[in-house]
XYZ file of C-alpha atoms in Angstrom:
373
model
C 0.279 0.253 0.254
C 1.984 3.530 -0.923
C 1.136 6.212 0.689
C -2.034 8.191 -0.230
C -0.908 11.833 -2.023
C -2.454 14.951 -0.177
C -5.891 15.391 -1.702
C -8.362 18.019 -0.551
C -12.202 17.056 -0.174
C -15.477 19.271 -1.508
C -16.278 21.915 0.966
C -20.363 20.337 1.882
C -20.493 23.000 5.079
C -20.332 20.240 7.206
C -19.738 21.359 10.971
C -16.690 19.868 13.480
C -19.799 18.654 15.424
C -21.515 16.505 13.208
C -18.274 14.723 11.653
C -17.756 13.672 15.378
C -21.275 12.860 15.657
C -20.771 10.152 12.745
C -17.782 8.953 13.341
C -15.749 7.243 15.843
C -11.761 7.408 15.744
C -10.665 4.394 17.687
C -7.451 5.623 18.964
C -4.905 3.070 17.484
C -1.580 5.271 17.205
C 0.276 5.846 14.035
C 4.105 4.682 13.774
C 6.305 8.063 13.747
C 4.256 10.318 11.015
C 1.974 7.683 9.489
C -1.255 6.504 8.884
C -4.217 3.666 10.457
C -6.705 1.681 9.107
C -9.436 -0.794 10.738
C -9.716 -3.462 8.552
C -12.410 -5.515 11.239
C -13.695 -5.514 14.685
C -15.313 -8.477 16.355
C -17.838 -9.483 18.833
C -15.726 -8.017 22.056
C -14.565 -5.272 19.991
C -11.037 -6.083 19.288
C -9.782 -4.917 15.776
C -7.687 -6.195 13.079
C -5.694 -3.220 11.638
C -3.082 -1.976 9.678
C -0.417 1.057 10.600
C 1.792 2.695 7.712
C 4.441 4.076 8.435
C 5.798 7.284 7.436
C 7.833 5.323 4.428
C 4.736 3.777 3.534
C 5.457 -0.159 4.715
C 2.711 -1.630 6.385
C 2.808 -3.289 9.940
C -0.708 -5.319 10.814
C -1.964 -4.596 14.688
C -4.216 -6.370 17.080
C -6.163 -3.577 18.880
C -7.966 -4.164 22.260
C -8.880 -1.058 24.774
C -6.585 0.796 23.599
C -3.276 -1.635 23.276
C -1.591 -2.011 20.017
C 0.151 -5.171 19.819
C 2.253 -5.526 16.344
C 2.007 -8.754 14.229
C 5.368 -8.667 12.795
C 6.671 -10.282 9.904
C 7.667 -13.496 8.541
C 10.902 -12.665 8.025
C 10.121 -9.254 5.533
C 8.984 -5.496 6.150
C 5.105 -5.787 6.039
C 2.846 -6.968 7.422
C -1.065 -6.441 6.321
C -4.156 -8.029 8.071
C -7.865 -8.593 6.494
C -10.208 -10.032 9.039
C -10.328 -11.304 13.038
C -12.871 -14.056 14.430
C -14.857 -14.147 17.595
C -11.842 -16.045 18.928
C -9.223 -13.212 18.455
C -7.690 -15.172 15.184
C -6.671 -12.593 12.518
C -5.552 -13.889 8.879
C -3.566 -11.716 6.813
C -0.282 -11.940 5.100
C 2.686 -11.028 5.297
C 6.184 -10.629 3.027
C 9.471 -12.823 3.571
C 13.448 -12.082 3.471
C 12.998 -13.399 -0.368
C 10.054 -10.679 -0.906
C 7.744 -13.803 -1.157
C 4.241 -13.302 0.623
C 2.244 -15.931 2.587
C -0.401 -16.025 4.549
C -1.032 -16.223 7.791
C -2.904 -17.063 10.793
C -2.066 -14.603 14.112
C -3.264 -15.121 17.714
C -1.629 -13.793 20.871
C -1.316 -17.442 22.271
C 0.836 -18.617 19.228
C 1.877 -15.982 17.510
C 1.867 -16.229 13.801
C 1.189 -19.686 11.592
C 1.895 -19.845 8.034
C -0.363 -21.297 5.816
C 1.299 -22.210 3.005
C 0.867 -21.956 -1.029
C -0.853 -24.498 -4.131
C 2.406 -24.809 -5.312
C 3.647 -21.561 -6.166
C 5.625 -19.377 -3.915
C 3.081 -16.533 -2.825
C -0.224 -16.621 -1.022
C -2.690 -14.444 0.995
C -5.088 -14.612 3.602
C -7.968 -12.679 3.538
C -10.852 -14.122 5.338
C -12.092 -16.451 8.704
C -14.898 -17.823 10.566
C -14.896 -18.904 13.917
C -13.790 -22.423 13.301
C -10.240 -20.865 12.302
C -11.400 -22.093 8.574
C -9.629 -19.501 6.319
C -9.357 -18.249 2.035
C -7.371 -16.214 0.194
C -5.677 -17.263 -2.813
C -2.441 -18.843 -3.795
C 0.090 -18.932 -7.277
C 0.154 -21.524 -8.781
C 3.470 -23.561 -10.006
C 2.553 -22.161 -13.704
C 2.159 -18.882 -12.210
C -1.644 -18.663 -12.399
C -3.670 -17.563 -9.108
C -6.448 -19.988 -7.208
C -8.788 -19.162 -4.957
C -7.829 -21.644 -1.058
C -9.724 -22.956 1.885
C -7.290 -23.584 4.979
C -9.369 -25.749 7.616
C -7.187 -26.283 10.523
C -4.440 -29.506 9.851
C -5.484 -30.249 6.256
C -3.526 -28.633 3.347
C -5.069 -25.827 1.319
C -7.421 -26.832 -0.929
C -7.507 -25.750 -5.037
C -11.474 -24.050 -5.245
C -10.563 -24.172 -9.063
C -12.279 -21.550 -11.156
C -14.971 -20.689 -13.294
C -13.675 -22.015 -16.226
C -10.720 -19.832 -16.944
C -7.238 -19.804 -15.146
C -8.048 -17.405 -12.454
C -9.826 -16.914 -8.871
C -10.014 -15.281 -6.214
C -11.978 -16.101 -2.357
C -12.632 -12.958 -0.639
C -15.118 -13.940 2.113
C -16.609 -17.173 3.761
C -18.743 -17.412 6.416
C -19.382 -20.118 9.422
C -21.604 -22.253 7.595
C -18.504 -22.909 5.249
C -18.986 -20.780 2.234
C -16.955 -19.263 0.319
C -17.354 -16.280 -2.197
C -14.426 -14.333 -3.887
C -14.406 -13.664 -7.928
C -12.876 -15.672 -11.241
C -12.930 -16.032 -14.322
C -14.728 -17.915 -17.391
C -13.724 -18.963 -20.334
C -13.262 -15.474 -22.119
C -11.719 -14.299 -19.486
C -14.258 -11.948 -17.335
C -14.106 -12.397 -13.807
C -17.741 -13.370 -12.119
C -18.773 -13.069 -8.854
C -18.987 -16.863 -6.949
C -20.462 -19.094 -4.179
C -18.907 -22.027 -3.257
C -19.119 -24.600 -1.111
C -18.851 -28.171 -0.267
C -21.653 -30.019 -2.120
C -22.706 -27.558 -5.403
C -18.576 -26.578 -5.954
C -18.038 -22.843 -7.642
C -21.242 -21.261 -8.993
C -21.352 -18.419 -11.081
C -23.520 -15.757 -9.733
C -23.311 -13.463 -13.234
C -23.370 -9.994 -13.357
C -25.542 -6.292 -13.382
C -25.672 -6.711 -17.593
C -21.565 -5.803 -17.549
C -19.008 -8.371 -18.106
C -17.216 -8.385 -14.976
C -18.805 -8.865 -10.815
C -16.949 -9.850 -7.430
C -18.369 -11.234 -4.208
C -16.402 -9.605 -1.500
C -18.745 -10.588 1.212
C -21.367 -13.228 3.215
C -23.229 -13.497 5.931
C -24.503 -16.903 7.616
C -27.688 -16.388 5.943
C -26.116 -16.786 2.513
C -26.939 -13.274 1.689
C -23.576 -12.016 -0.313
C -22.513 -8.263 -0.963
C -20.350 -7.163 -3.456
C -19.964 -5.188 -7.001
C -20.661 -5.897 -10.575
C -20.070 -3.737 -14.136
C -23.534 -2.428 -15.507
C -24.218 -2.642 -19.205
C -23.402 1.099 -19.464
C -19.833 0.076 -18.509
C -20.419 1.456 -14.564
C -19.568 0.102 -11.690
C -22.788 -1.289 -9.155
C -22.792 -1.832 -5.327
C -24.803 -5.213 -5.117
C -26.329 -7.383 -1.831
C -27.760 -11.415 -4.103
C -30.496 -13.054 -1.641
C -29.992 -16.455 -3.265
C -31.966 -15.957 -5.739
C -31.198 -12.926 -7.562
C -28.552 -9.684 -7.711
C -30.673 -6.491 -6.254
C -28.516 -3.546 -8.363
C -27.619 -1.325 -4.566
C -26.143 1.296 -6.962
C -29.388 2.466 -8.587
C -30.198 3.560 -5.534
C -27.811 5.659 -5.306
C -28.351 6.739 -8.425
C -25.319 7.641 -10.448
C -21.214 6.965 -10.077
C -19.627 3.975 -9.187
C -20.242 2.076 -5.874
C -18.434 -0.827 -4.438
C -19.906 -3.167 -1.621
C -17.664 -4.478 1.225
C -19.320 -6.196 4.059
C -22.763 -7.176 5.171
C -23.925 -8.181 8.713
C -26.281 -10.413 9.663
C -29.110 -8.653 9.492
C -27.953 -8.180 6.351
C -26.596 -4.607 6.141
C -24.446 -3.841 3.558
C -21.604 -1.067 3.829
C -19.207 0.338 0.880
C -18.524 3.298 -0.696
C -19.600 5.247 -3.830
C -17.763 7.642 -6.555
C -20.011 10.008 -8.069
C -17.565 12.705 -9.790
C -14.729 14.193 -7.693
C -16.815 12.843 -4.130
C -16.013 10.208 -2.202
C -19.453 9.006 0.290
C -19.187 6.252 2.430
C -22.379 4.010 2.341
C -25.010 2.087 4.687
C -27.780 -0.039 2.378
C -30.266 -0.716 5.358
C -34.413 -2.148 5.700
C -34.318 -1.035 2.173
C -32.719 2.087 2.449
C -29.743 4.165 1.181
C -27.766 5.914 3.535
C -25.208 8.399 2.171
C -22.186 10.084 4.058
C -20.210 12.025 2.360
C -16.128 11.305 2.789
C -15.567 14.656 5.116
C -18.546 13.099 7.098
C -18.763 9.561 7.257
C -15.565 7.388 6.973
C -13.749 6.957 3.823
C -13.105 3.788 3.690
C -15.530 1.457 4.516
C -13.722 -2.343 5.116
C -16.132 -3.992 7.312
C -20.090 -3.887 9.120
C -20.608 -5.924 12.286
C -23.327 -7.429 14.245
C -22.905 -4.276 16.681
C -23.982 -2.251 13.798
C -20.505 -0.285 13.468
C -18.795 0.233 10.760
C -15.073 0.067 10.660
C -12.497 1.486 8.366
C -11.280 4.704 8.687
C -11.309 8.555 7.856
C -9.416 10.933 5.907
C -8.021 14.867 7.640
C -4.332 14.887 6.708
C -4.017 11.214 6.359
C -6.098 8.234 7.291
C -6.824 7.164 10.882
C -8.658 4.285 12.071
C -11.984 4.593 13.167
C -16.143 3.521 13.061
C -19.227 4.632 12.783
C -22.951 3.703 13.373
C -24.597 2.045 10.614
C -27.650 4.209 11.458
C -25.658 7.682 12.074
C -28.306 10.032 10.063
C -27.180 10.202 6.401
C -26.913 13.485 4.502
C -28.522 12.039 2.138
C -31.125 9.053 2.540
C -32.431 7.520 -0.416
C -35.584 6.497 0.451
C -36.151 10.077 1.400
C -34.347 12.741 0.260
C -33.018 12.844 -3.476
C -29.392 12.765 -4.032
C -29.728 15.848 -5.899
C -29.277 18.431 -3.320
C -25.863 16.565 -2.065
C -24.772 16.973 -6.128
C -26.149 20.972 -5.899
C -24.108 21.465 -2.816
C -20.689 19.302 -3.728
C -20.980 21.771 -7.327
C -21.363 24.800 -5.749
C -18.615 24.315 -3.781
C -16.372 23.021 -6.772
C -14.399 26.802 -7.306
C -12.509 25.855 -3.426
C -12.088 21.872 -4.126
C -8.755 19.703 -5.336
C -9.772 17.060 -7.390
C -10.120 14.164 -5.464
C -7.751 11.133 -5.937
C -9.989 8.390 -7.473
C -8.897 5.381 -5.316
C -10.672 2.986 -3.127
C -8.079 0.459 -1.123
C -9.547 -2.559 -2.014
C -11.665 -2.459 -5.099
C -9.967 -1.056 -8.094
C -11.668 -2.097 -11.192
C -8.855 -3.426 -13.878
C -6.387 -4.496 -11.611
C -7.658 -7.922 -10.888
C -4.981 -9.642 -9.086
C -2.705 -6.785 -7.814
C -1.754 -7.674 -3.745
C -2.843 -4.451 -3.113
C -6.472 -4.530 -4.047
C -7.665 -8.057 -3.253
C -11.061 -7.741 -3.688
C -11.428 -8.188 -7.189
């Protein structure tokens, strides 16, 4: 993860009091002049986070009740984390002395446990469930990347593809169902659902060429993003029968869903022109928060209705936001036009927002920095 370039947000006439009402800094202190990002929080309030130092290197950390524990590495300079389960086990990846990367599980008692590969030299861990079953992706001896499943005490299982060469696993629920993205014979990536009985099932798209599934809850409801027929990206929720187009509820721009909780509430990010917004879809309403008022990064939503990620002021700071926070725009009622008009009115005083979304960058399929594709 390279250090973010300085950027200014569109002036949305938001007071400091309003900002604090929507977001809560977690208090994870950076190393030197670096930044902090929270990736996940479990039911006990334990957090998997990353601290980025002023040289741009990432350091995975376990955070609980004001205490930061750095996870260390597998001999290299960096480590990354993605999820933490209710037992406090973290899944992530670290580089080694030879420059390769390996997926790992971490707990405070045993430290890092290396998960290995599918025959290649690299692997990355992306998610795990409460039983300690982890998923991710690894390269093969021929250089292709495949999704894997890792059960405690067993070798990595290759989940295969949808007829193409590449697949990535992004999430697993407590029933062992896995979601991610895999290429089809025509080399386009499609969201998939995998379980032991049915294998890998293609979930299709919202009319475009590509899609990816990023999260699944224990009820089997899935969240992700798909290209549409007009080549925009729209967040979606999959209810077992069809994709619900959440981006259509936003109305404009691109949107990406990153997480879903047990209640079926979905969190993600929307980019409309030069505006970046976080969103929560709950009770069939789309709640939108400009990046200066809500979270800049939305990495997870837990069953305590906390959206986990980071705010951005002079740098990224790990923070949370209640999913029920009063939105700037409620697509169940108010119209998005008011937000757009306000942004246009403020454009003369703004600097172009850098259109970067950590974890969801279309076209970067396979890059270790953009795991959701």
